[in-house]
C-alpha positions as semicolon CSV with decimal commas, in nm:
position;residue;x (nm);y (nm);z (nm)
1;M;-0,758;-3,000;-0,540
2;A;-0,693;-2,943;-0,917
3;Q;-1,008;-3,012;-1,029
4;L;-1,120;-2,711;-0,772
5;K;-0,870;-2,499;-0,904
6;E;-1,017;-2,574;-1,251
7;N;-1,353;-2,459;-1,118
8;W;-1,235;-2,166;-0,975
9;L;-1,096;-2,057;-1,302
10;K;-1,408;-2,126;-1,459
11;Q;-1,633;-1,926;-1,209
12;G;-1,417;-1,650;-1,194
13;F;-1,369;-1,657;-0,809
14;I;-1,272;-1,882;-0,540
15;D;-1,569;-2,044;-0,343
16;E;-1,342;-2,239;-0,059
17;P;-1,554;-2,263;0,230
18;I;-1,453;-2,081;0,522
19;A;-1,375;-2,239;0,869
20;D;-1,663;-2,252;1,159
21;G;-1,563;-1,961;1,418
22;I;-1,309;-1,776;1,226
23;D;-1,341;-1,405;1,237
24;L;-1,341;-1,264;0,878
25;K;-1,252;-0,906;0,917
26;S;-0,995;-0,984;1,158
27;E;-0,821;-1,281;0,927
28;I;-0,829;-1,012;0,613
29;R;-0,643;-0,722;0,805
30;K;-0,404;-0,997;0,945
31;M;-0,337;-1,113;0,573
32;C;-0,311;-0,711;0,450
33;R;-0,027;-0,661;0,721
34;E;0,134;-0,982;0,610
35;K;0,135;-0,925;0,259
36;N;0,139;-0,548;0,239
37;A;-0,142;-0,536;0,048
38;V;-0,408;-0,258;0,052
39;I;-0,783;-0,293;-0,002
40;L;-1,017;-0,026;-0,171
41;A;-1,387;-0,046;-0,161
42;H;-1,607;0,152;-0,378
43;Y;-1,897;0,310;-0,197
44;Y;-2,150;0,075;-0,403
45;T;-2,007;-0,224;-0,224
46;V;-2,183;-0,352;0,080
47;G;-2,113;-0,230;0,442
48;E;-1,902;-0,508;0,573
49;I;-1,687;-0,485;0,257
50;Q;-1,651;-0,110;0,317
51;D;-1,582;-0,161;0,689
52;A;-1,328;-0,399;0,598
53;A;-1,132;-0,183;0,364
54;D;-0,837;0,043;0,400
55;F;-0,974;0,339;0,157
56;I;-1,367;0,393;0,073
57;G;-1,460;0,625;-0,236
58;D;-1,487;0,639;-0,601
59;S;-1,302;0,457;-0,860
60;L;-1,028;0,721;-0,932
61;A;-0,989;0,860;-0,616
62;L;-0,908;0,480;-0,501
63;A;-0,660;0,414;-0,793
64;R;-0,497;0,725;-0,706
65;K;-0,500;0,658;-0,329
66;A;-0,364;0,296;-0,418
67;A;-0,117;0,414;-0,597
68;E;0,049;0,646;-0,397
69;T;0,071;0,370;-0,120
70;D;0,407;0,125;-0,110
71;A;0,158;-0,149;-0,108
72;R;0,255;-0,478;-0,296
73;I;-0,088;-0,587;-0,342
74;I;-0,418;-0,384;-0,433
75;V;-0,726;-0,541;-0,388
76;M;-0,994;-0,359;-0,551
77;C;-1,368;-0,424;-0,432
78;G;-1,602;-0,285;-0,703
79;V;-1,590;-0,396;-1,058
80;H;-1,388;-0,466;-1,335
81;F;-1,314;-0,156;-1,504
82;M;-1,224;-0,003;-1,174
83;A;-0,929;-0,274;-1,122
84;E;-0,832;-0,240;-1,478
85;T;-0,772;0,151;-1,389
86;N;-0,555;0,089;-1,092
87;K;-0,338;-0,158;-1,327
88;L;-0,304;0,157;-1,518
89;L;-0,181;0,352;-1,272
90;S;-0,007;0,105;-1,067
91;P;0,135;-0,141;-1,313
92;D;0,400;-0,319;-1,104
93;K;0,149;-0,397;-0,851
94;L;-0,064;-0,689;-0,820
95;V;-0,420;-0,582;-0,865
96;L;-0,680;-0,855;-0,735
97;V;-1,046;-0,876;-0,721
98;P;-1,280;-1,117;-0,569
99;D;-1,508;-1,190;-0,841
100;L;-1,380;-1,158;-1,238
101;N;-1,788;-1,142;-1,294
102;A;-1,812;-0,829;-1,145
103;G;-1,873;-0,618;-1,463
104;C;-2,025;-0,269;-1,524
105;S;-2,316;-0,229;-1,766
106;L;-2,206;0,138;-1,803
107;A;-1,864;0,016;-1,942
108;D;-2,011;-0,288;-2,130
109;S;-2,251;-0,018;-2,330
110;C;-1,936;0,086;-2,529
111;N;-1,730;-0,156;-2,649
112;A;-1,424;-0,069;-2,828
113;N;-1,452;-0,204;-3,191
114;D;-1,758;-0,011;-3,203
115;L;-1,597;0,321;-3,039
116;R;-1,341;0,258;-3,280
117;K;-1,580;0,226;-3,583
118;F;-1,788;0,531;-3,476
119;K;-1,421;0,737;-3,459
120;N;-1,363;0,647;-3,809
121;E;-1,731;0,769;-3,882
122;H;-1,658;1,104;-3,723
123;P;-1,307;1,232;-3,817
124;G;-1,185;1,514;-3,656
125;Y;-1,381;1,475;-3,323
126;K;-1,184;1,448;-3,019
127;V;-1,319;1,146;-2,758
128;V;-1,410;1,232;-2,409
129;S;-1,461;0,946;-2,210
130;Y;-1,625;0,870;-1,851
131;V;-1,368;0,713;-1,612
132;N;-1,653;0,433;-1,611
133;T;-1,463;0,227;-1,925
134;T;-1,261;-0,010;-2,011
135;A;-0,911;0,011;-2,080
136;A;-0,948;-0,088;-2,446
137;V;-1,198;0,219;-2,435
138;K;-1,000;0,458;-2,255
139;A;-0,687;0,351;-2,487
140;L;-0,911;0,512;-2,802
141;T;-0,986;0,848;-2,582
142;D;-0,816;1,180;-2,606
143;V;-0,916;1,286;-2,239
144;V;-1,116;1,129;-1,951
145;V;-1,338;1,268;-1,662
146;T;-1,538;1,180;-1,377
147;S;-1,863;1,301;-1,295
148;G;-1,725;1,551;-1,060
149;N;-1,491;1,694;-1,301
150;A;-1,618;1,681;-1,652
151;K;-1,757;2,036;-1,696
152;H;-1,389;2,142;-1,561
153;V;-1,249;1,972;-1,799
154;I;-1,467;2,024;-2,108
155;D;-1,503;2,381;-2,027
156;Q;-1,099;2,382;-2,113
157;L;-1,132;2,230;-2,466
158;P;-1,216;2,476;-2,732
159;V;-1,568;2,592;-2,781
160;D;-1,571;2,489;-3,140
161;E;-1,410;2,168;-3,096
162;K;-1,637;1,873;-3,251
163;I;-1,664;1,631;-2,903
164;I;-1,772;1,262;-2,913
165;F;-1,885;1,247;-2,562
166;G;-1,964;0,851;-2,376
167;P;-2,063;0,624;-2,260
168;D;-2,306;0,794;-1,999
169;Y;-2,557;0,960;-2,226
170;N;-2,729;1,112;-1,974
171;L;-2,398;1,271;-1,760
172;G;-2,295;1,373;-2,146
173;N;-2,654;1,546;-2,182
174;Y;-2,647;1,720;-1,845
175;I;-2,275;1,906;-1,940
176;N;-2,436;1,961;-2,256
177;S;-2,721;2,166;-2,087
178;I;-2,498;2,349;-1,851
179;T;-2,212;2,413;-2,112
180;G;-2,398;2,502;-2,431
181;R;-2,188;2,248;-2,640
182;Q;-2,350;2,018;-2,865
183;M;-2,120;1,725;-2,784
184;L;-2,212;1,401;-2,994
185;L;-2,324;1,165;-2,756
186;W;-2,288;0,774;-2,693
187;E;-2,606;0,600;-2,605
188;G;-2,507;0,408;-2,287
189;G;-2,622;0,408;-1,934
190;C;-2,578;0,244;-1,597
191;H;-2,880;0,018;-1,530
192;V;-2,955;0,112;-1,172
193;H;-2,954;0,497;-1,253
194;E;-3,165;0,431;-1,561
195;R;-3,426;0,314;-1,305
196;F;-3,544;0,626;-1,075
197;S;-3,809;0,805;-1,155
198;V;-3,969;1,137;-1,115
199;A;-4,291;0,969;-0,972
200;E;-4,068;0,769;-0,737
201;I;-3,882;1,139;-0,588
202;V;-4,223;1,295;-0,604
203;R;-4,380;1,016;-0,354
204;L;-4,082;1,026;-0,128
205;K;-4,071;1,440;-0,131
206;A;-4,458;1,393;-0,017
207;L;-4,393;1,178;0,274
208;H;-4,051;1,358;0,349
209;P;-4,144;1,739;0,297
210;D;-3,790;1,865;0,446
211;A;-3,566;1,640;0,310
212;V;-3,273;1,722;0,046
213;T;-3,293;1,521;-0,277
214;M;-2,985;1,440;-0,408
215;A;-2,930;1,287;-0,752
216;H;-2,630;1,107;-0,924
217;L;-2,566;1,299;-1,240
218;E;-2,595;0,924;-1,421
219;C;-2,934;0,983;-1,359
220;K;-3,205;1,085;-1,650
221;G;-3,244;1,447;-1,707
222;P;-3,605;1,486;-1,527
223;V;-3,447;1,304;-1,181
224;L;-3,165;1,557;-1,184
225;A;-3,435;1,843;-1,274
226;I;-3,657;1,739;-0,945
227;S;-3,335;1,716;-0,720
228;D;-3,204;1,989;-0,517
229;V;-2,833;1,848;-0,505
230;V;-2,708;1,643;-0,852
231;G;-2,311;1,540;-0,843
232;S;-2,118;1,293;-0,806
233;T;-2,106;1,040;-0,518
234;A;-1,852;1,234;-0,324
235;V;-2,027;1,570;-0,400
236;M;-2,315;1,403;-0,214
237;L;-2,125;1,269;0,039
238;K;-1,978;1,594;0,134
239;Y;-2,305;1,803;0,129
240;C;-2,478;1,567;0,345
241;I;-2,169;1,575;0,606
242;E;-2,173;1,985;0,585
243;S;-2,536;2,032;0,574
244;E;-2,801;2,135;0,854
245;K;-3,061;1,948;0,703
246;T;-3,126;1,600;0,857
247;E;-3,308;1,419;0,566
248;F;-3,216;1,330;0,245
249;I;-3,366;1,182;-0,041
250;V;-3,072;0,953;-0,217
251;A;-3,093;0,914;-0,620
252;T;-2,777;0,658;-0,642
253;E;-2,687;0,330;-0,585
254;A;-2,794;0,216;-0,211
255;G;-2,481;0,146;-0,106
256;I;-2,358;0,523;-0,045
257;L;-2,606;0,536;0,257
258;H;-2,350;0,312;0,456
259;E;-2,077;0,566;0,451
260;M;-2,330;0,860;0,475
261;Q;-2,498;0,706;0,795
262;R;-2,130;0,672;0,919
263;N;-2,067;0,989;0,871
264;C;-2,397;1,144;0,994
265;P;-2,536;0,864;1,226
266;E;-2,779;1,138;1,354
267;K;-2,953;1,172;1,018
268;T;-3,217;1,003;0,819
269;F;-3,142;0,894;0,463
270;Y;-3,443;0,752;0,218
271;P;-3,295;0,558;-0,092
272;V;-3,520;0,640;-0,436
273;P;-3,683;0,293;-0,523
274;P;-3,697;0,200;-0,897
275;E;-3,940;0,312;-1,081
276;V;-4,264;0,061;-1,048
277;S;-4,392;-0,074;-1,380
278;E;-4,773;-0,079;-1,491
279;G;-4,831;-0,391;-1,277
280;G;-4,747;-0,226;-0,956
281;L;-4,387;-0,418;-0,891
282;G;-4,082;-0,226;-0,927
283;C;-3,753;-0,349;-1,127
284;S;-3,528;-0,588;-0,924
285;C;-3,382;-0,303;-0,680
286;N;-3,202;0,010;-0,633
287;E;-2,908;-0,191;-0,605
288;C;-2,607;-0,286;-0,833
289;E;-2,565;-0,663;-0,837
290;F;-2,207;-0,640;-0,990
291;M;-2,114;-0,448;-0,670
292;K;-2,251;-0,702;-0,456
293;M;-2,077;-0,964;-0,569
294;N;-1,811;-0,856;-0,362
295;T;-1,859;-1,085;-0,034
296;L;-1,633;-1,112;0,292
297;Q;-1,582;-1,484;0,180
298;K;-1,488;-1,411;-0,172
299;L;-1,221;-1,103;0,008
300;Y;-1,085;-1,385;0,187
301;N;-0,994;-1,602;-0,045
302;T;-0,877;-1,370;-0,296
303;L;-0,618;-1,243;-0,042
304;K;-0,543;-1,596;0,051
305;Y;-0,451;-1,721;-0,282
306;E;-0,362;-1,402;-0,453
307;W;-0,626;-1,489;-0,732
308;P;-0,815;-1,345;-0,943
309;C;-0,566;-1,095;-1,084
310;V;-0,612;-0,829;-1,321
311;D;-0,369;-0,716;-1,604
312;V;-0,439;-0,489;-1,892
313;D;-0,233;-0,589;-2,225
314;P;0,116;-0,357;-2,210
315;M;0,003;-0,176;-2,551
316;I;-0,316;-0,092;-2,473
317;A;-0,204;0,025;-2,117
318;A;0,072;0,237;-2,286
319;E;-0,182;0,474;-2,449
320;A;-0,532;0,427;-2,207
321;V;-0,317;0,604;-1,917
322;K;-0,221;0,904;-2,190
323;P;-0,597;1,020;-2,140
324;I;-0,588;0,973;-1,771
325;Q;-0,249;1,165;-1,729
326;R;-0,434;1,480;-1,928
327;M;-0,734;1,491;-1,703
328;L;-0,523;1,507;-1,395
329;E;-0,326;1,785;-1,594
330;M;-0,641;1,996;-1,647
331;S;-0,801;1,910;-1,311
């Protein structure tokens, strides 16, 4: 057993096999009741994880929802920075993740040490950070934003404010374009949203001429320009629920289609495939491999053993929560 635990520590998740015939979802829900736990699932996780969760949504909305509960345990089925955000808003709760290796290419594109150096090279600039960042980066930030409220928050800052915006270049570029700002943009991005191309959307539009094209703000500018609806996952979900249209072309991580289809079973959704290379082969997929590290088996084991857990250094946490609180005051 000691050797197993050592292996689990190295792996960052528990791979204990599940007994044959066990109903994982039922056992997970049973443990939630017994342990006073809530399960949060991001829209980009696999459908069976979403079906087992108490709350489904985007990262900040989930963290705020969990903070409002009296749960002792929060299990964040998403990626690592999301678990950190949960810990920032619920410091007294045990925050678990099914797999510590579930990182985020966007969050990883902005290292705290690099941002600190960049700030020192640009004195007088305020830092506005996308919520998809580590706690250490948030600790160097003046105000955090989401894709849904970025324009609203930026509009409240003085027009002559010098701003560093990061890490998502595409979101920052979009905000610059619609506000007339000239924010200094960090060169970061999401490896999934970077793959979507105008050519693939044009091809889908030709196949489905009546479909509405929706794109996440982390997509490149040309993709946003050719889309009918641009916004956060919440914006896209709300639109497809309320719209009289019945067909939708969706340029974001394909996991969102599970929730879209659940809410609109009579409608049809077409995920935009990744860009096709010169050899005729697409990039790996339009899914985030980090989000897909969350599995029912790992979720079961992390609840059973209450590990792996995510903590944030108290000194970093004390600073990192401030830009989140400022955003909430401005929203």
